[in-house]
């Protein structure tokens, strides 16, 4: 038992034990690292000791160890402590549970993901609009026929793509994949779409940035020059400025080349729409659909036989 821990109130013993263990691991150099964190880490260099924890995050920790605090801190403080300690999701949940809090939902994979993914795919199959399914890592798990028709991608072209490359950010930034030529037509709209997607990825995974899957995925994406030039410039602390792209809209729009129009490919303005299949039950998987952003684009949908169950709205 650590020095002073024998004085800890019984209701706080579990929480103090987890904090002490994590501090000890950090002092031994076992610190989860985010290799892609910007240099301006808000926490700065850390010594990983009690005094620093008390000064920077939780001033009542000393009093807790002396038995003068009789209950664990509220959830917001626990999350701040976890941020200071560079906690993985598993470590963060250990802190939350020790503080009598509910854990955060882990990143769903494998058998845990399968039944939810099956329901989400079934929904996309019934949608009367182009759509695909993504998970928390922005991996694309299903494309409906309307989406393939919209962008002129054949099942054979899709089958030729390595499954690991079917990532939203990869398809936006990899010139060797079939959607890139259609999406890069208007570089301003493409760049904003990339930056908005990176922002969404960082925001959705702010608690996962020390997970191995996150580190591996970003490392692979950084091999793409277009992605590497945008990734370090997108910060959750800074708003994204909407460029002037020639189409007034309060939401994001993307100009894309639609290959199957006659007599030549036409450009359409598309409005991405993000939908959850779980109705507050879970964050991911999610559905991404594309709506025509103006009357001309809606006419292009009709020309190539892409159904749409609603009228456009600027």
Tab-separated table of C-alpha atoms in Angstrom:
chain	number	residue	atom	x	y	z
A	1	UNK	CA	0.000	0.000	0.000
A	2	UNK	CA	1.425	3.382	-1.028
A	3	UNK	CA	2.466	5.924	1.609
A	4	UNK	CA	-0.602	7.677	3.023
A	5	UNK	CA	-3.018	5.351	1.239
A	6	UNK	CA	-3.932	3.695	4.566
A	7	UNK	CA	-5.687	7.002	5.429
A	8	UNK	CA	-7.828	7.074	2.288
A	9	UNK	CA	-11.586	6.928	2.822
A	10	UNK	CA	-12.959	3.479	1.849
A	11	UNK	CA	-15.112	4.977	-0.914
A	12	UNK	CA	-12.008	6.494	-2.534
A	13	UNK	CA	-9.603	3.554	-2.158
A	14	UNK	CA	-10.268	2.065	-5.598
A	15	UNK	CA	-9.839	5.413	-7.337
A	16	UNK	CA	-6.596	6.289	-5.530
A	17	UNK	CA	-5.221	2.822	-6.270
A	18	UNK	CA	-5.764	3.251	-10.030
A	19	UNK	CA	-4.295	6.781	-10.050
A	20	UNK	CA	-1.228	5.622	-8.110
A	21	UNK	CA	-0.713	2.680	-10.464
A	22	UNK	CA	-0.950	4.875	-13.567
A	23	UNK	CA	1.406	7.479	-12.097
A	24	UNK	CA	3.893	4.723	-11.279
A	25	UNK	CA	3.713	3.355	-14.810
A	26	UNK	CA	4.293	6.824	-16.255
A	27	UNK	CA	7.301	7.354	-14.002
A	28	UNK	CA	8.704	4.069	-15.325
A	29	UNK	CA	8.409	5.392	-18.857
A	30	UNK	CA	5.301	3.382	-19.790
A	31	UNK	CA	3.497	6.357	-21.308
A	32	UNK	CA	1.038	5.926	-24.229
A	33	UNK	CA	2.223	8.237	-26.989
A	34	UNK	CA	0.424	9.968	-29.819
A	35	UNK	CA	3.120	10.404	-32.461
A	36	UNK	CA	0.838	12.703	-34.427
A	37	UNK	CA	0.018	15.148	-31.652
A	38	UNK	CA	0.936	18.699	-32.552
A	39	UNK	CA	4.037	20.132	-30.901
A	40	UNK	CA	1.911	22.518	-28.869
A	41	UNK	CA	0.729	19.830	-26.448
A	42	UNK	CA	-1.394	21.819	-23.969
A	43	UNK	CA	-0.015	19.809	-21.057
A	44	UNK	CA	3.638	20.288	-21.991
A	45	UNK	CA	6.458	18.163	-20.499
A	46	UNK	CA	5.340	16.193	-17.462
A	47	UNK	CA	7.120	14.709	-14.457
A	48	UNK	CA	4.230	12.335	-13.725
A	49	UNK	CA	4.225	12.811	-9.944
A	50	UNK	CA	1.557	13.586	-7.354
A	51	UNK	CA	2.579	17.205	-6.898
A	52	UNK	CA	2.295	17.877	-10.611
A	53	UNK	CA	-1.064	16.072	-10.797
A	54	UNK	CA	-2.364	18.191	-7.925
A	55	UNK	CA	-1.032	21.438	-9.362
A	56	UNK	CA	-2.168	20.840	-12.941
A	57	UNK	CA	-5.382	18.844	-12.639
A	58	UNK	CA	-6.805	17.811	-9.279
A	59	UNK	CA	-5.840	19.997	-6.326
A	60	UNK	CA	-7.901	17.879	-3.903
A	61	UNK	CA	-5.909	14.699	-4.560
A	62	UNK	CA	-3.595	15.335	-1.591
A	63	UNK	CA	-6.583	15.778	0.705
A	64	UNK	CA	-8.123	12.616	-0.713
A	65	UNK	CA	-5.019	10.617	0.157
A	66	UNK	CA	-5.231	11.977	3.710
A	67	UNK	CA	-8.821	10.822	4.081
A	68	UNK	CA	-10.351	14.295	4.053
A	69	UNK	CA	-12.217	13.679	0.781
A	70	UNK	CA	-14.916	11.065	1.170
A	71	UNK	CA	-15.991	10.470	-2.409
A	72	UNK	CA	-14.277	10.233	-5.817
A	73	UNK	CA	-14.240	13.288	-8.101
A	74	UNK	CA	-16.996	14.004	-10.591
A	75	UNK	CA	-16.766	12.659	-14.118
A	76	UNK	CA	-15.342	15.860	-15.654
A	77	UNK	CA	-12.391	15.787	-13.257
A	78	UNK	CA	-11.766	12.098	-13.893
A	79	UNK	CA	-11.641	12.793	-17.634
A	80	UNK	CA	-9.173	15.659	-17.045
A	81	UNK	CA	-6.966	13.335	-15.016
A	82	UNK	CA	-7.134	10.770	-17.821
A	83	UNK	CA	-6.168	13.467	-20.357
A	84	UNK	CA	-3.184	14.478	-18.226
A	85	UNK	CA	-2.082	10.825	-17.984
A	86	UNK	CA	-2.403	10.168	-21.763
A	87	UNK	CA	-4.814	7.358	-20.948
A	88	UNK	CA	-5.876	4.703	-23.395
A	89	UNK	CA	-9.592	3.896	-23.501
A	90	UNK	CA	-9.027	0.901	-21.212
A	91	UNK	CA	-7.137	3.015	-18.661
A	92	UNK	CA	-9.718	5.794	-18.858
A	93	UNK	CA	-12.501	3.312	-18.164
A	94	UNK	CA	-10.618	1.920	-15.174
A	95	UNK	CA	-10.499	5.435	-13.720
A	96	UNK	CA	-14.182	6.032	-14.434
A	97	UNK	CA	-15.316	2.744	-12.919
A	98	UNK	CA	-13.102	3.292	-9.834
A	99	UNK	CA	-14.799	6.684	-9.430
A	100	UNK	CA	-18.239	5.002	-9.616
A	101	UNK	CA	-18.782	6.410	-13.109
A	102	UNK	CA	-20.051	4.697	-16.240
A	103	UNK	CA	-17.368	3.689	-18.755
A	104	UNK	CA	-17.191	5.055	-22.272
A	105	UNK	CA	-18.224	2.748	-25.091
A	106	UNK	CA	-15.129	1.055	-26.542
A	107	UNK	CA	-14.312	0.996	-30.249
A	108	UNK	CA	-16.442	-1.817	-31.687
A	109	UNK	CA	-14.638	-4.480	-33.711
A	110	UNK	CA	-15.081	-8.104	-34.673
A	111	UNK	CA	-18.070	-9.951	-33.246
A	112	UNK	CA	-19.179	-6.901	-31.245
A	113	UNK	CA	-19.403	-4.826	-34.441
A	114	UNK	CA	-20.990	-7.450	-36.716
A	115	UNK	CA	-24.673	-7.342	-35.611
A	116	UNK	CA	-24.787	-3.533	-35.557
A	117	UNK	CA	-23.037	-3.381	-38.920
A	118	UNK	CA	-25.535	-5.811	-40.444
A	119	UNK	CA	-28.469	-3.630	-39.366
A	120	UNK	CA	-26.768	-0.471	-40.677
A	121	UNK	CA	-26.054	-2.096	-44.051
A	122	UNK	CA	-29.679	-3.220	-44.306
A	123	UNK	CA	-30.785	0.387	-43.792
A	124	UNK	CA	-28.401	1.657	-46.492
A	125	UNK	CA	-29.698	-0.951	-48.925
A	126	UNK	CA	-33.189	0.515	-48.506
A	127	UNK	CA	-32.198	4.194	-48.821
A	128	UNK	CA	-33.284	5.949	-52.005
A	129	UNK	CA	-30.030	7.933	-52.181
A	130	UNK	CA	-26.318	7.199	-52.683
A	131	UNK	CA	-24.812	6.100	-49.368
A	132	UNK	CA	-22.094	4.082	-47.655
A	133	UNK	CA	-21.329	2.818	-44.136
A	134	UNK	CA	-18.339	3.827	-42.009
A	135	UNK	CA	-17.065	2.826	-38.596
A	136	UNK	CA	-15.156	4.897	-36.023
A	137	UNK	CA	-11.865	4.430	-37.923
A	138	UNK	CA	-13.508	5.881	-41.067
A	139	UNK	CA	-13.250	2.439	-42.694
A	140	UNK	CA	-15.943	1.993	-45.364
A	141	UNK	CA	-17.860	-1.270	-44.896
A	142	UNK	CA	-20.545	-1.061	-47.575
A	143	UNK	CA	-21.480	0.945	-50.698
A	144	UNK	CA	-25.007	0.825	-52.081
A	145	UNK	CA	-25.632	0.596	-55.821
A	146	UNK	CA	-26.778	4.206	-56.043
A	147	UNK	CA	-23.387	5.423	-54.824
A	148	UNK	CA	-21.483	3.250	-57.295
A	149	UNK	CA	-23.738	4.500	-60.094
A	150	UNK	CA	-23.284	8.137	-59.076
A	151	UNK	CA	-19.492	7.992	-59.225
A	152	UNK	CA	-19.184	5.503	-62.070
A	153	UNK	CA	-17.503	2.803	-59.981
A	154	UNK	CA	-18.119	-0.754	-61.157
A	155	UNK	CA	-18.223	-3.726	-58.785
A	156	UNK	CA	-15.039	-4.951	-60.492
A	157	UNK	CA	-13.254	-1.665	-59.729
A	158	UNK	CA	-14.403	-1.892	-56.124
A	159	UNK	CA	-13.286	-5.505	-55.793
A	160	UNK	CA	-9.815	-4.550	-57.052
A	161	UNK	CA	-9.256	-2.217	-54.093
A	162	UNK	CA	-7.499	-3.705	-51.085
A	163	UNK	CA	-9.983	-3.774	-48.169
A	164	UNK	CA	-7.496	-1.867	-45.994
A	165	UNK	CA	-7.572	0.989	-48.524
A	166	UNK	CA	-11.333	1.440	-48.237
A	167	UNK	CA	-11.034	4.354	-45.861
A	168	UNK	CA	-12.832	7.676	-46.397
A	169	UNK	CA	-9.624	9.674	-46.003
A	170	UNK	CA	-7.746	7.275	-48.260
A	171	UNK	CA	-10.340	7.534	-51.042
A	172	UNK	CA	-10.280	11.328	-50.789
A	173	UNK	CA	-6.475	11.560	-50.923
A	174	UNK	CA	-5.191	8.571	-52.889
A	175	UNK	CA	-4.858	9.300	-56.644
A	176	UNK	CA	-4.649	5.554	-57.362
A	177	UNK	CA	-8.217	4.949	-56.158
A	178	UNK	CA	-11.275	5.491	-58.408
A	179	UNK	CA	-13.083	8.301	-56.563
A	180	UNK	CA	-10.141	10.711	-56.471
A	181	UNK	CA	-10.401	11.890	-60.135
A	182	UNK	CA	-14.098	12.708	-59.677
A	183	UNK	CA	-13.631	14.564	-56.379
A	184	UNK	CA	-10.529	16.615	-57.207
A	185	UNK	CA	-12.274	18.580	-59.980
A	186	UNK	CA	-12.766	21.588	-57.725
A	187	UNK	CA	-9.703	21.729	-55.516
A	188	UNK	CA	-11.217	24.249	-53.085
A	189	UNK	CA	-14.265	22.072	-52.375
A	190	UNK	CA	-12.121	18.905	-52.289
A	191	UNK	CA	-9.660	20.453	-49.838
A	192	UNK	CA	-12.433	21.631	-47.543
A	193	UNK	CA	-14.006	18.162	-47.663
A	194	UNK	CA	-10.663	16.591	-46.720
A	195	UNK	CA	-10.105	19.043	-43.886
A	196	UNK	CA	-13.672	18.629	-42.622
A	197	UNK	CA	-13.276	14.849	-42.721
A	198	UNK	CA	-9.965	15.000	-40.832
A	199	UNK	CA	-11.615	17.272	-38.278
A	200	UNK	CA	-14.486	14.814	-37.873
A	201	UNK	CA	-12.061	11.897	-37.526
A	202	UNK	CA	-10.063	13.676	-34.826
A	203	UNK	CA	-13.207	14.791	-33.014
A	204	UNK	CA	-14.799	11.325	-33.051
A	205	UNK	CA	-11.590	9.702	-31.852
A	206	UNK	CA	-10.313	12.243	-29.347
A	207	UNK	CA	-10.380	9.529	-26.659
A	208	UNK	CA	-8.777	6.935	-28.969
A	209	UNK	CA	-5.668	8.811	-30.049
A	210	UNK	CA	-3.377	6.615	-27.914
A	211	UNK	CA	-4.832	3.365	-29.272
A	212	UNK	CA	-2.597	1.204	-31.524
A	213	UNK	CA	-5.198	1.104	-34.316
A	214	UNK	CA	-5.316	4.922	-34.419
A	215	UNK	CA	-1.536	5.216	-34.553
A	216	UNK	CA	-1.232	2.608	-37.303
A	217	UNK	CA	-4.007	4.102	-39.442
A	218	UNK	CA	-2.602	7.642	-39.310
A	219	UNK	CA	0.887	6.345	-40.088
A	220	UNK	CA	-0.432	4.613	-43.215
A	221	UNK	CA	-2.450	7.633	-44.345
A	222	UNK	CA	0.550	9.932	-43.916
A	223	UNK	CA	2.194	8.043	-46.776
A	224	UNK	CA	-0.260	9.904	-49.047
A	225	UNK	CA	1.177	13.375	-49.831
A	226	UNK	CA	-2.252	15.022	-50.052
A	227	UNK	CA	-3.213	13.708	-46.625
A	228	UNK	CA	0.171	14.512	-45.097
A	229	UNK	CA	-0.110	18.156	-46.190
A	230	UNK	CA	-3.524	18.584	-44.509
A	231	UNK	CA	-3.355	16.443	-41.345
A	232	UNK	CA	-1.045	18.618	-39.206
A	233	UNK	CA	-2.908	21.824	-40.103
A	234	UNK	CA	-6.294	20.656	-38.757
A	235	UNK	CA	-6.787	21.262	-35.044
A	236	UNK	CA	-9.878	20.790	-32.902
A	237	UNK	CA	-9.007	24.083	-31.211
A	238	UNK	CA	-9.313	26.077	-34.438
A	239	UNK	CA	-12.466	26.558	-36.548
A	240	UNK	CA	-12.440	25.511	-40.188
A	241	UNK	CA	-12.985	28.438	-42.542
A	242	UNK	CA	-15.437	27.681	-45.346
A	243	UNK	CA	-13.936	28.693	-48.704
A	244	UNK	CA	-15.832	30.667	-51.324
A	245	UNK	CA	-16.614	27.925	-53.848
A	246	UNK	CA	-19.259	29.595	-55.983
A	247	UNK	CA	-22.256	27.904	-54.370
A	248	UNK	CA	-23.824	29.630	-51.394
A	249	UNK	CA	-24.683	27.082	-48.725
A	250	UNK	CA	-24.711	27.049	-44.923
A	251	UNK	CA	-23.491	23.432	-44.990
A	252	UNK	CA	-20.561	21.690	-46.622
A	253	UNK	CA	-20.877	20.954	-50.353
A	254	UNK	CA	-18.562	19.092	-52.690
A	255	UNK	CA	-18.244	19.481	-56.446
A	256	UNK	CA	-17.791	16.130	-58.174
A	257	UNK	CA	-17.548	14.857	-61.736
A	258	UNK	CA	-20.393	12.490	-62.634
A	259	UNK	CA	-19.030	10.220	-65.386
A	260	UNK	CA	-22.169	8.650	-66.905
A	261	UNK	CA	-23.940	11.826	-68.005
A	262	UNK	CA	-24.437	12.565	-71.702
A	263	UNK	CA	-22.943	13.722	-73.978
A	264	UNK	CA	-20.020	14.259	-71.571
A	265	UNK	CA	-19.375	14.010	-67.828
A	266	UNK	CA	-21.063	16.802	-65.859
A	267	UNK	CA	-20.193	18.426	-62.559
A	268	UNK	CA	-22.641	18.211	-59.687
A	269	UNK	CA	-22.717	19.831	-56.260
A	270	UNK	CA	-23.237	17.229	-53.545
A	271	UNK	CA	-24.172	17.733	-49.907
A	272	UNK	CA	-22.862	14.970	-47.597
A	273	UNK	CA	-25.352	13.856	-44.962
A	274	UNK	CA	-24.283	11.947	-41.840
A	275	UNK	CA	-26.818	9.617	-40.190
A	276	UNK	CA	-26.748	7.326	-37.178
A	277	UNK	CA	-28.520	3.995	-37.405
A	278	UNK	CA	-28.681	3.525	-33.654
A	279	UNK	CA	-30.901	6.402	-32.507
A	280	UNK	CA	-28.636	7.360	-29.580
A	281	UNK	CA	-27.754	3.725	-28.832
A	282	UNK	CA	-24.235	3.929	-30.276
A	283	UNK	CA	-22.061	6.442	-32.105
A	284	UNK	CA	-20.819	4.103	-34.848
A	285	UNK	CA	-21.235	2.672	-37.404
A	286	UNK	CA	-22.737	5.613	-39.270
A	287	UNK	CA	-24.195	6.235	-42.709
A	288	UNK	CA	-22.861	8.845	-45.139
A	289	UNK	CA	-25.212	9.809	-47.962
A	290	UNK	CA	-24.967	12.357	-50.795
A	291	UNK	CA	-27.807	14.710	-51.675
A	292	UNK	CA	-27.856	17.036	-54.703
A	293	UNK	CA	-27.206	20.571	-53.445
A	294	UNK	CA	-29.091	22.459	-56.211
A	295	UNK	CA	-31.634	21.944	-58.994
A	296	UNK	CA	-28.992	21.285	-61.663
A	297	UNK	CA	-27.417	18.557	-59.550
A	298	UNK	CA	-30.814	17.019	-58.866
A	299	UNK	CA	-31.387	16.877	-62.626
A	300	UNK	CA	-28.090	15.006	-62.995
A	301	UNK	CA	-29.285	12.457	-60.432
A	302	UNK	CA	-32.429	11.945	-62.490
A	303	UNK	CA	-30.466	11.687	-65.750
A	304	UNK	CA	-28.329	8.771	-64.570
A	305	UNK	CA	-31.192	7.038	-62.769
A	306	UNK	CA	-30.123	7.692	-59.183
A	307	UNK	CA	-33.287	7.832	-57.050
A	308	UNK	CA	-33.868	10.460	-54.445
A	309	UNK	CA	-36.812	10.472	-52.066
A	310	UNK	CA	-36.679	14.203	-51.196
A	311	UNK	CA	-36.436	17.474	-53.038
A	312	UNK	CA	-33.227	19.501	-52.846
A	313	UNK	CA	-32.986	22.566	-50.642
A	314	UNK	CA	-30.395	25.294	-50.853
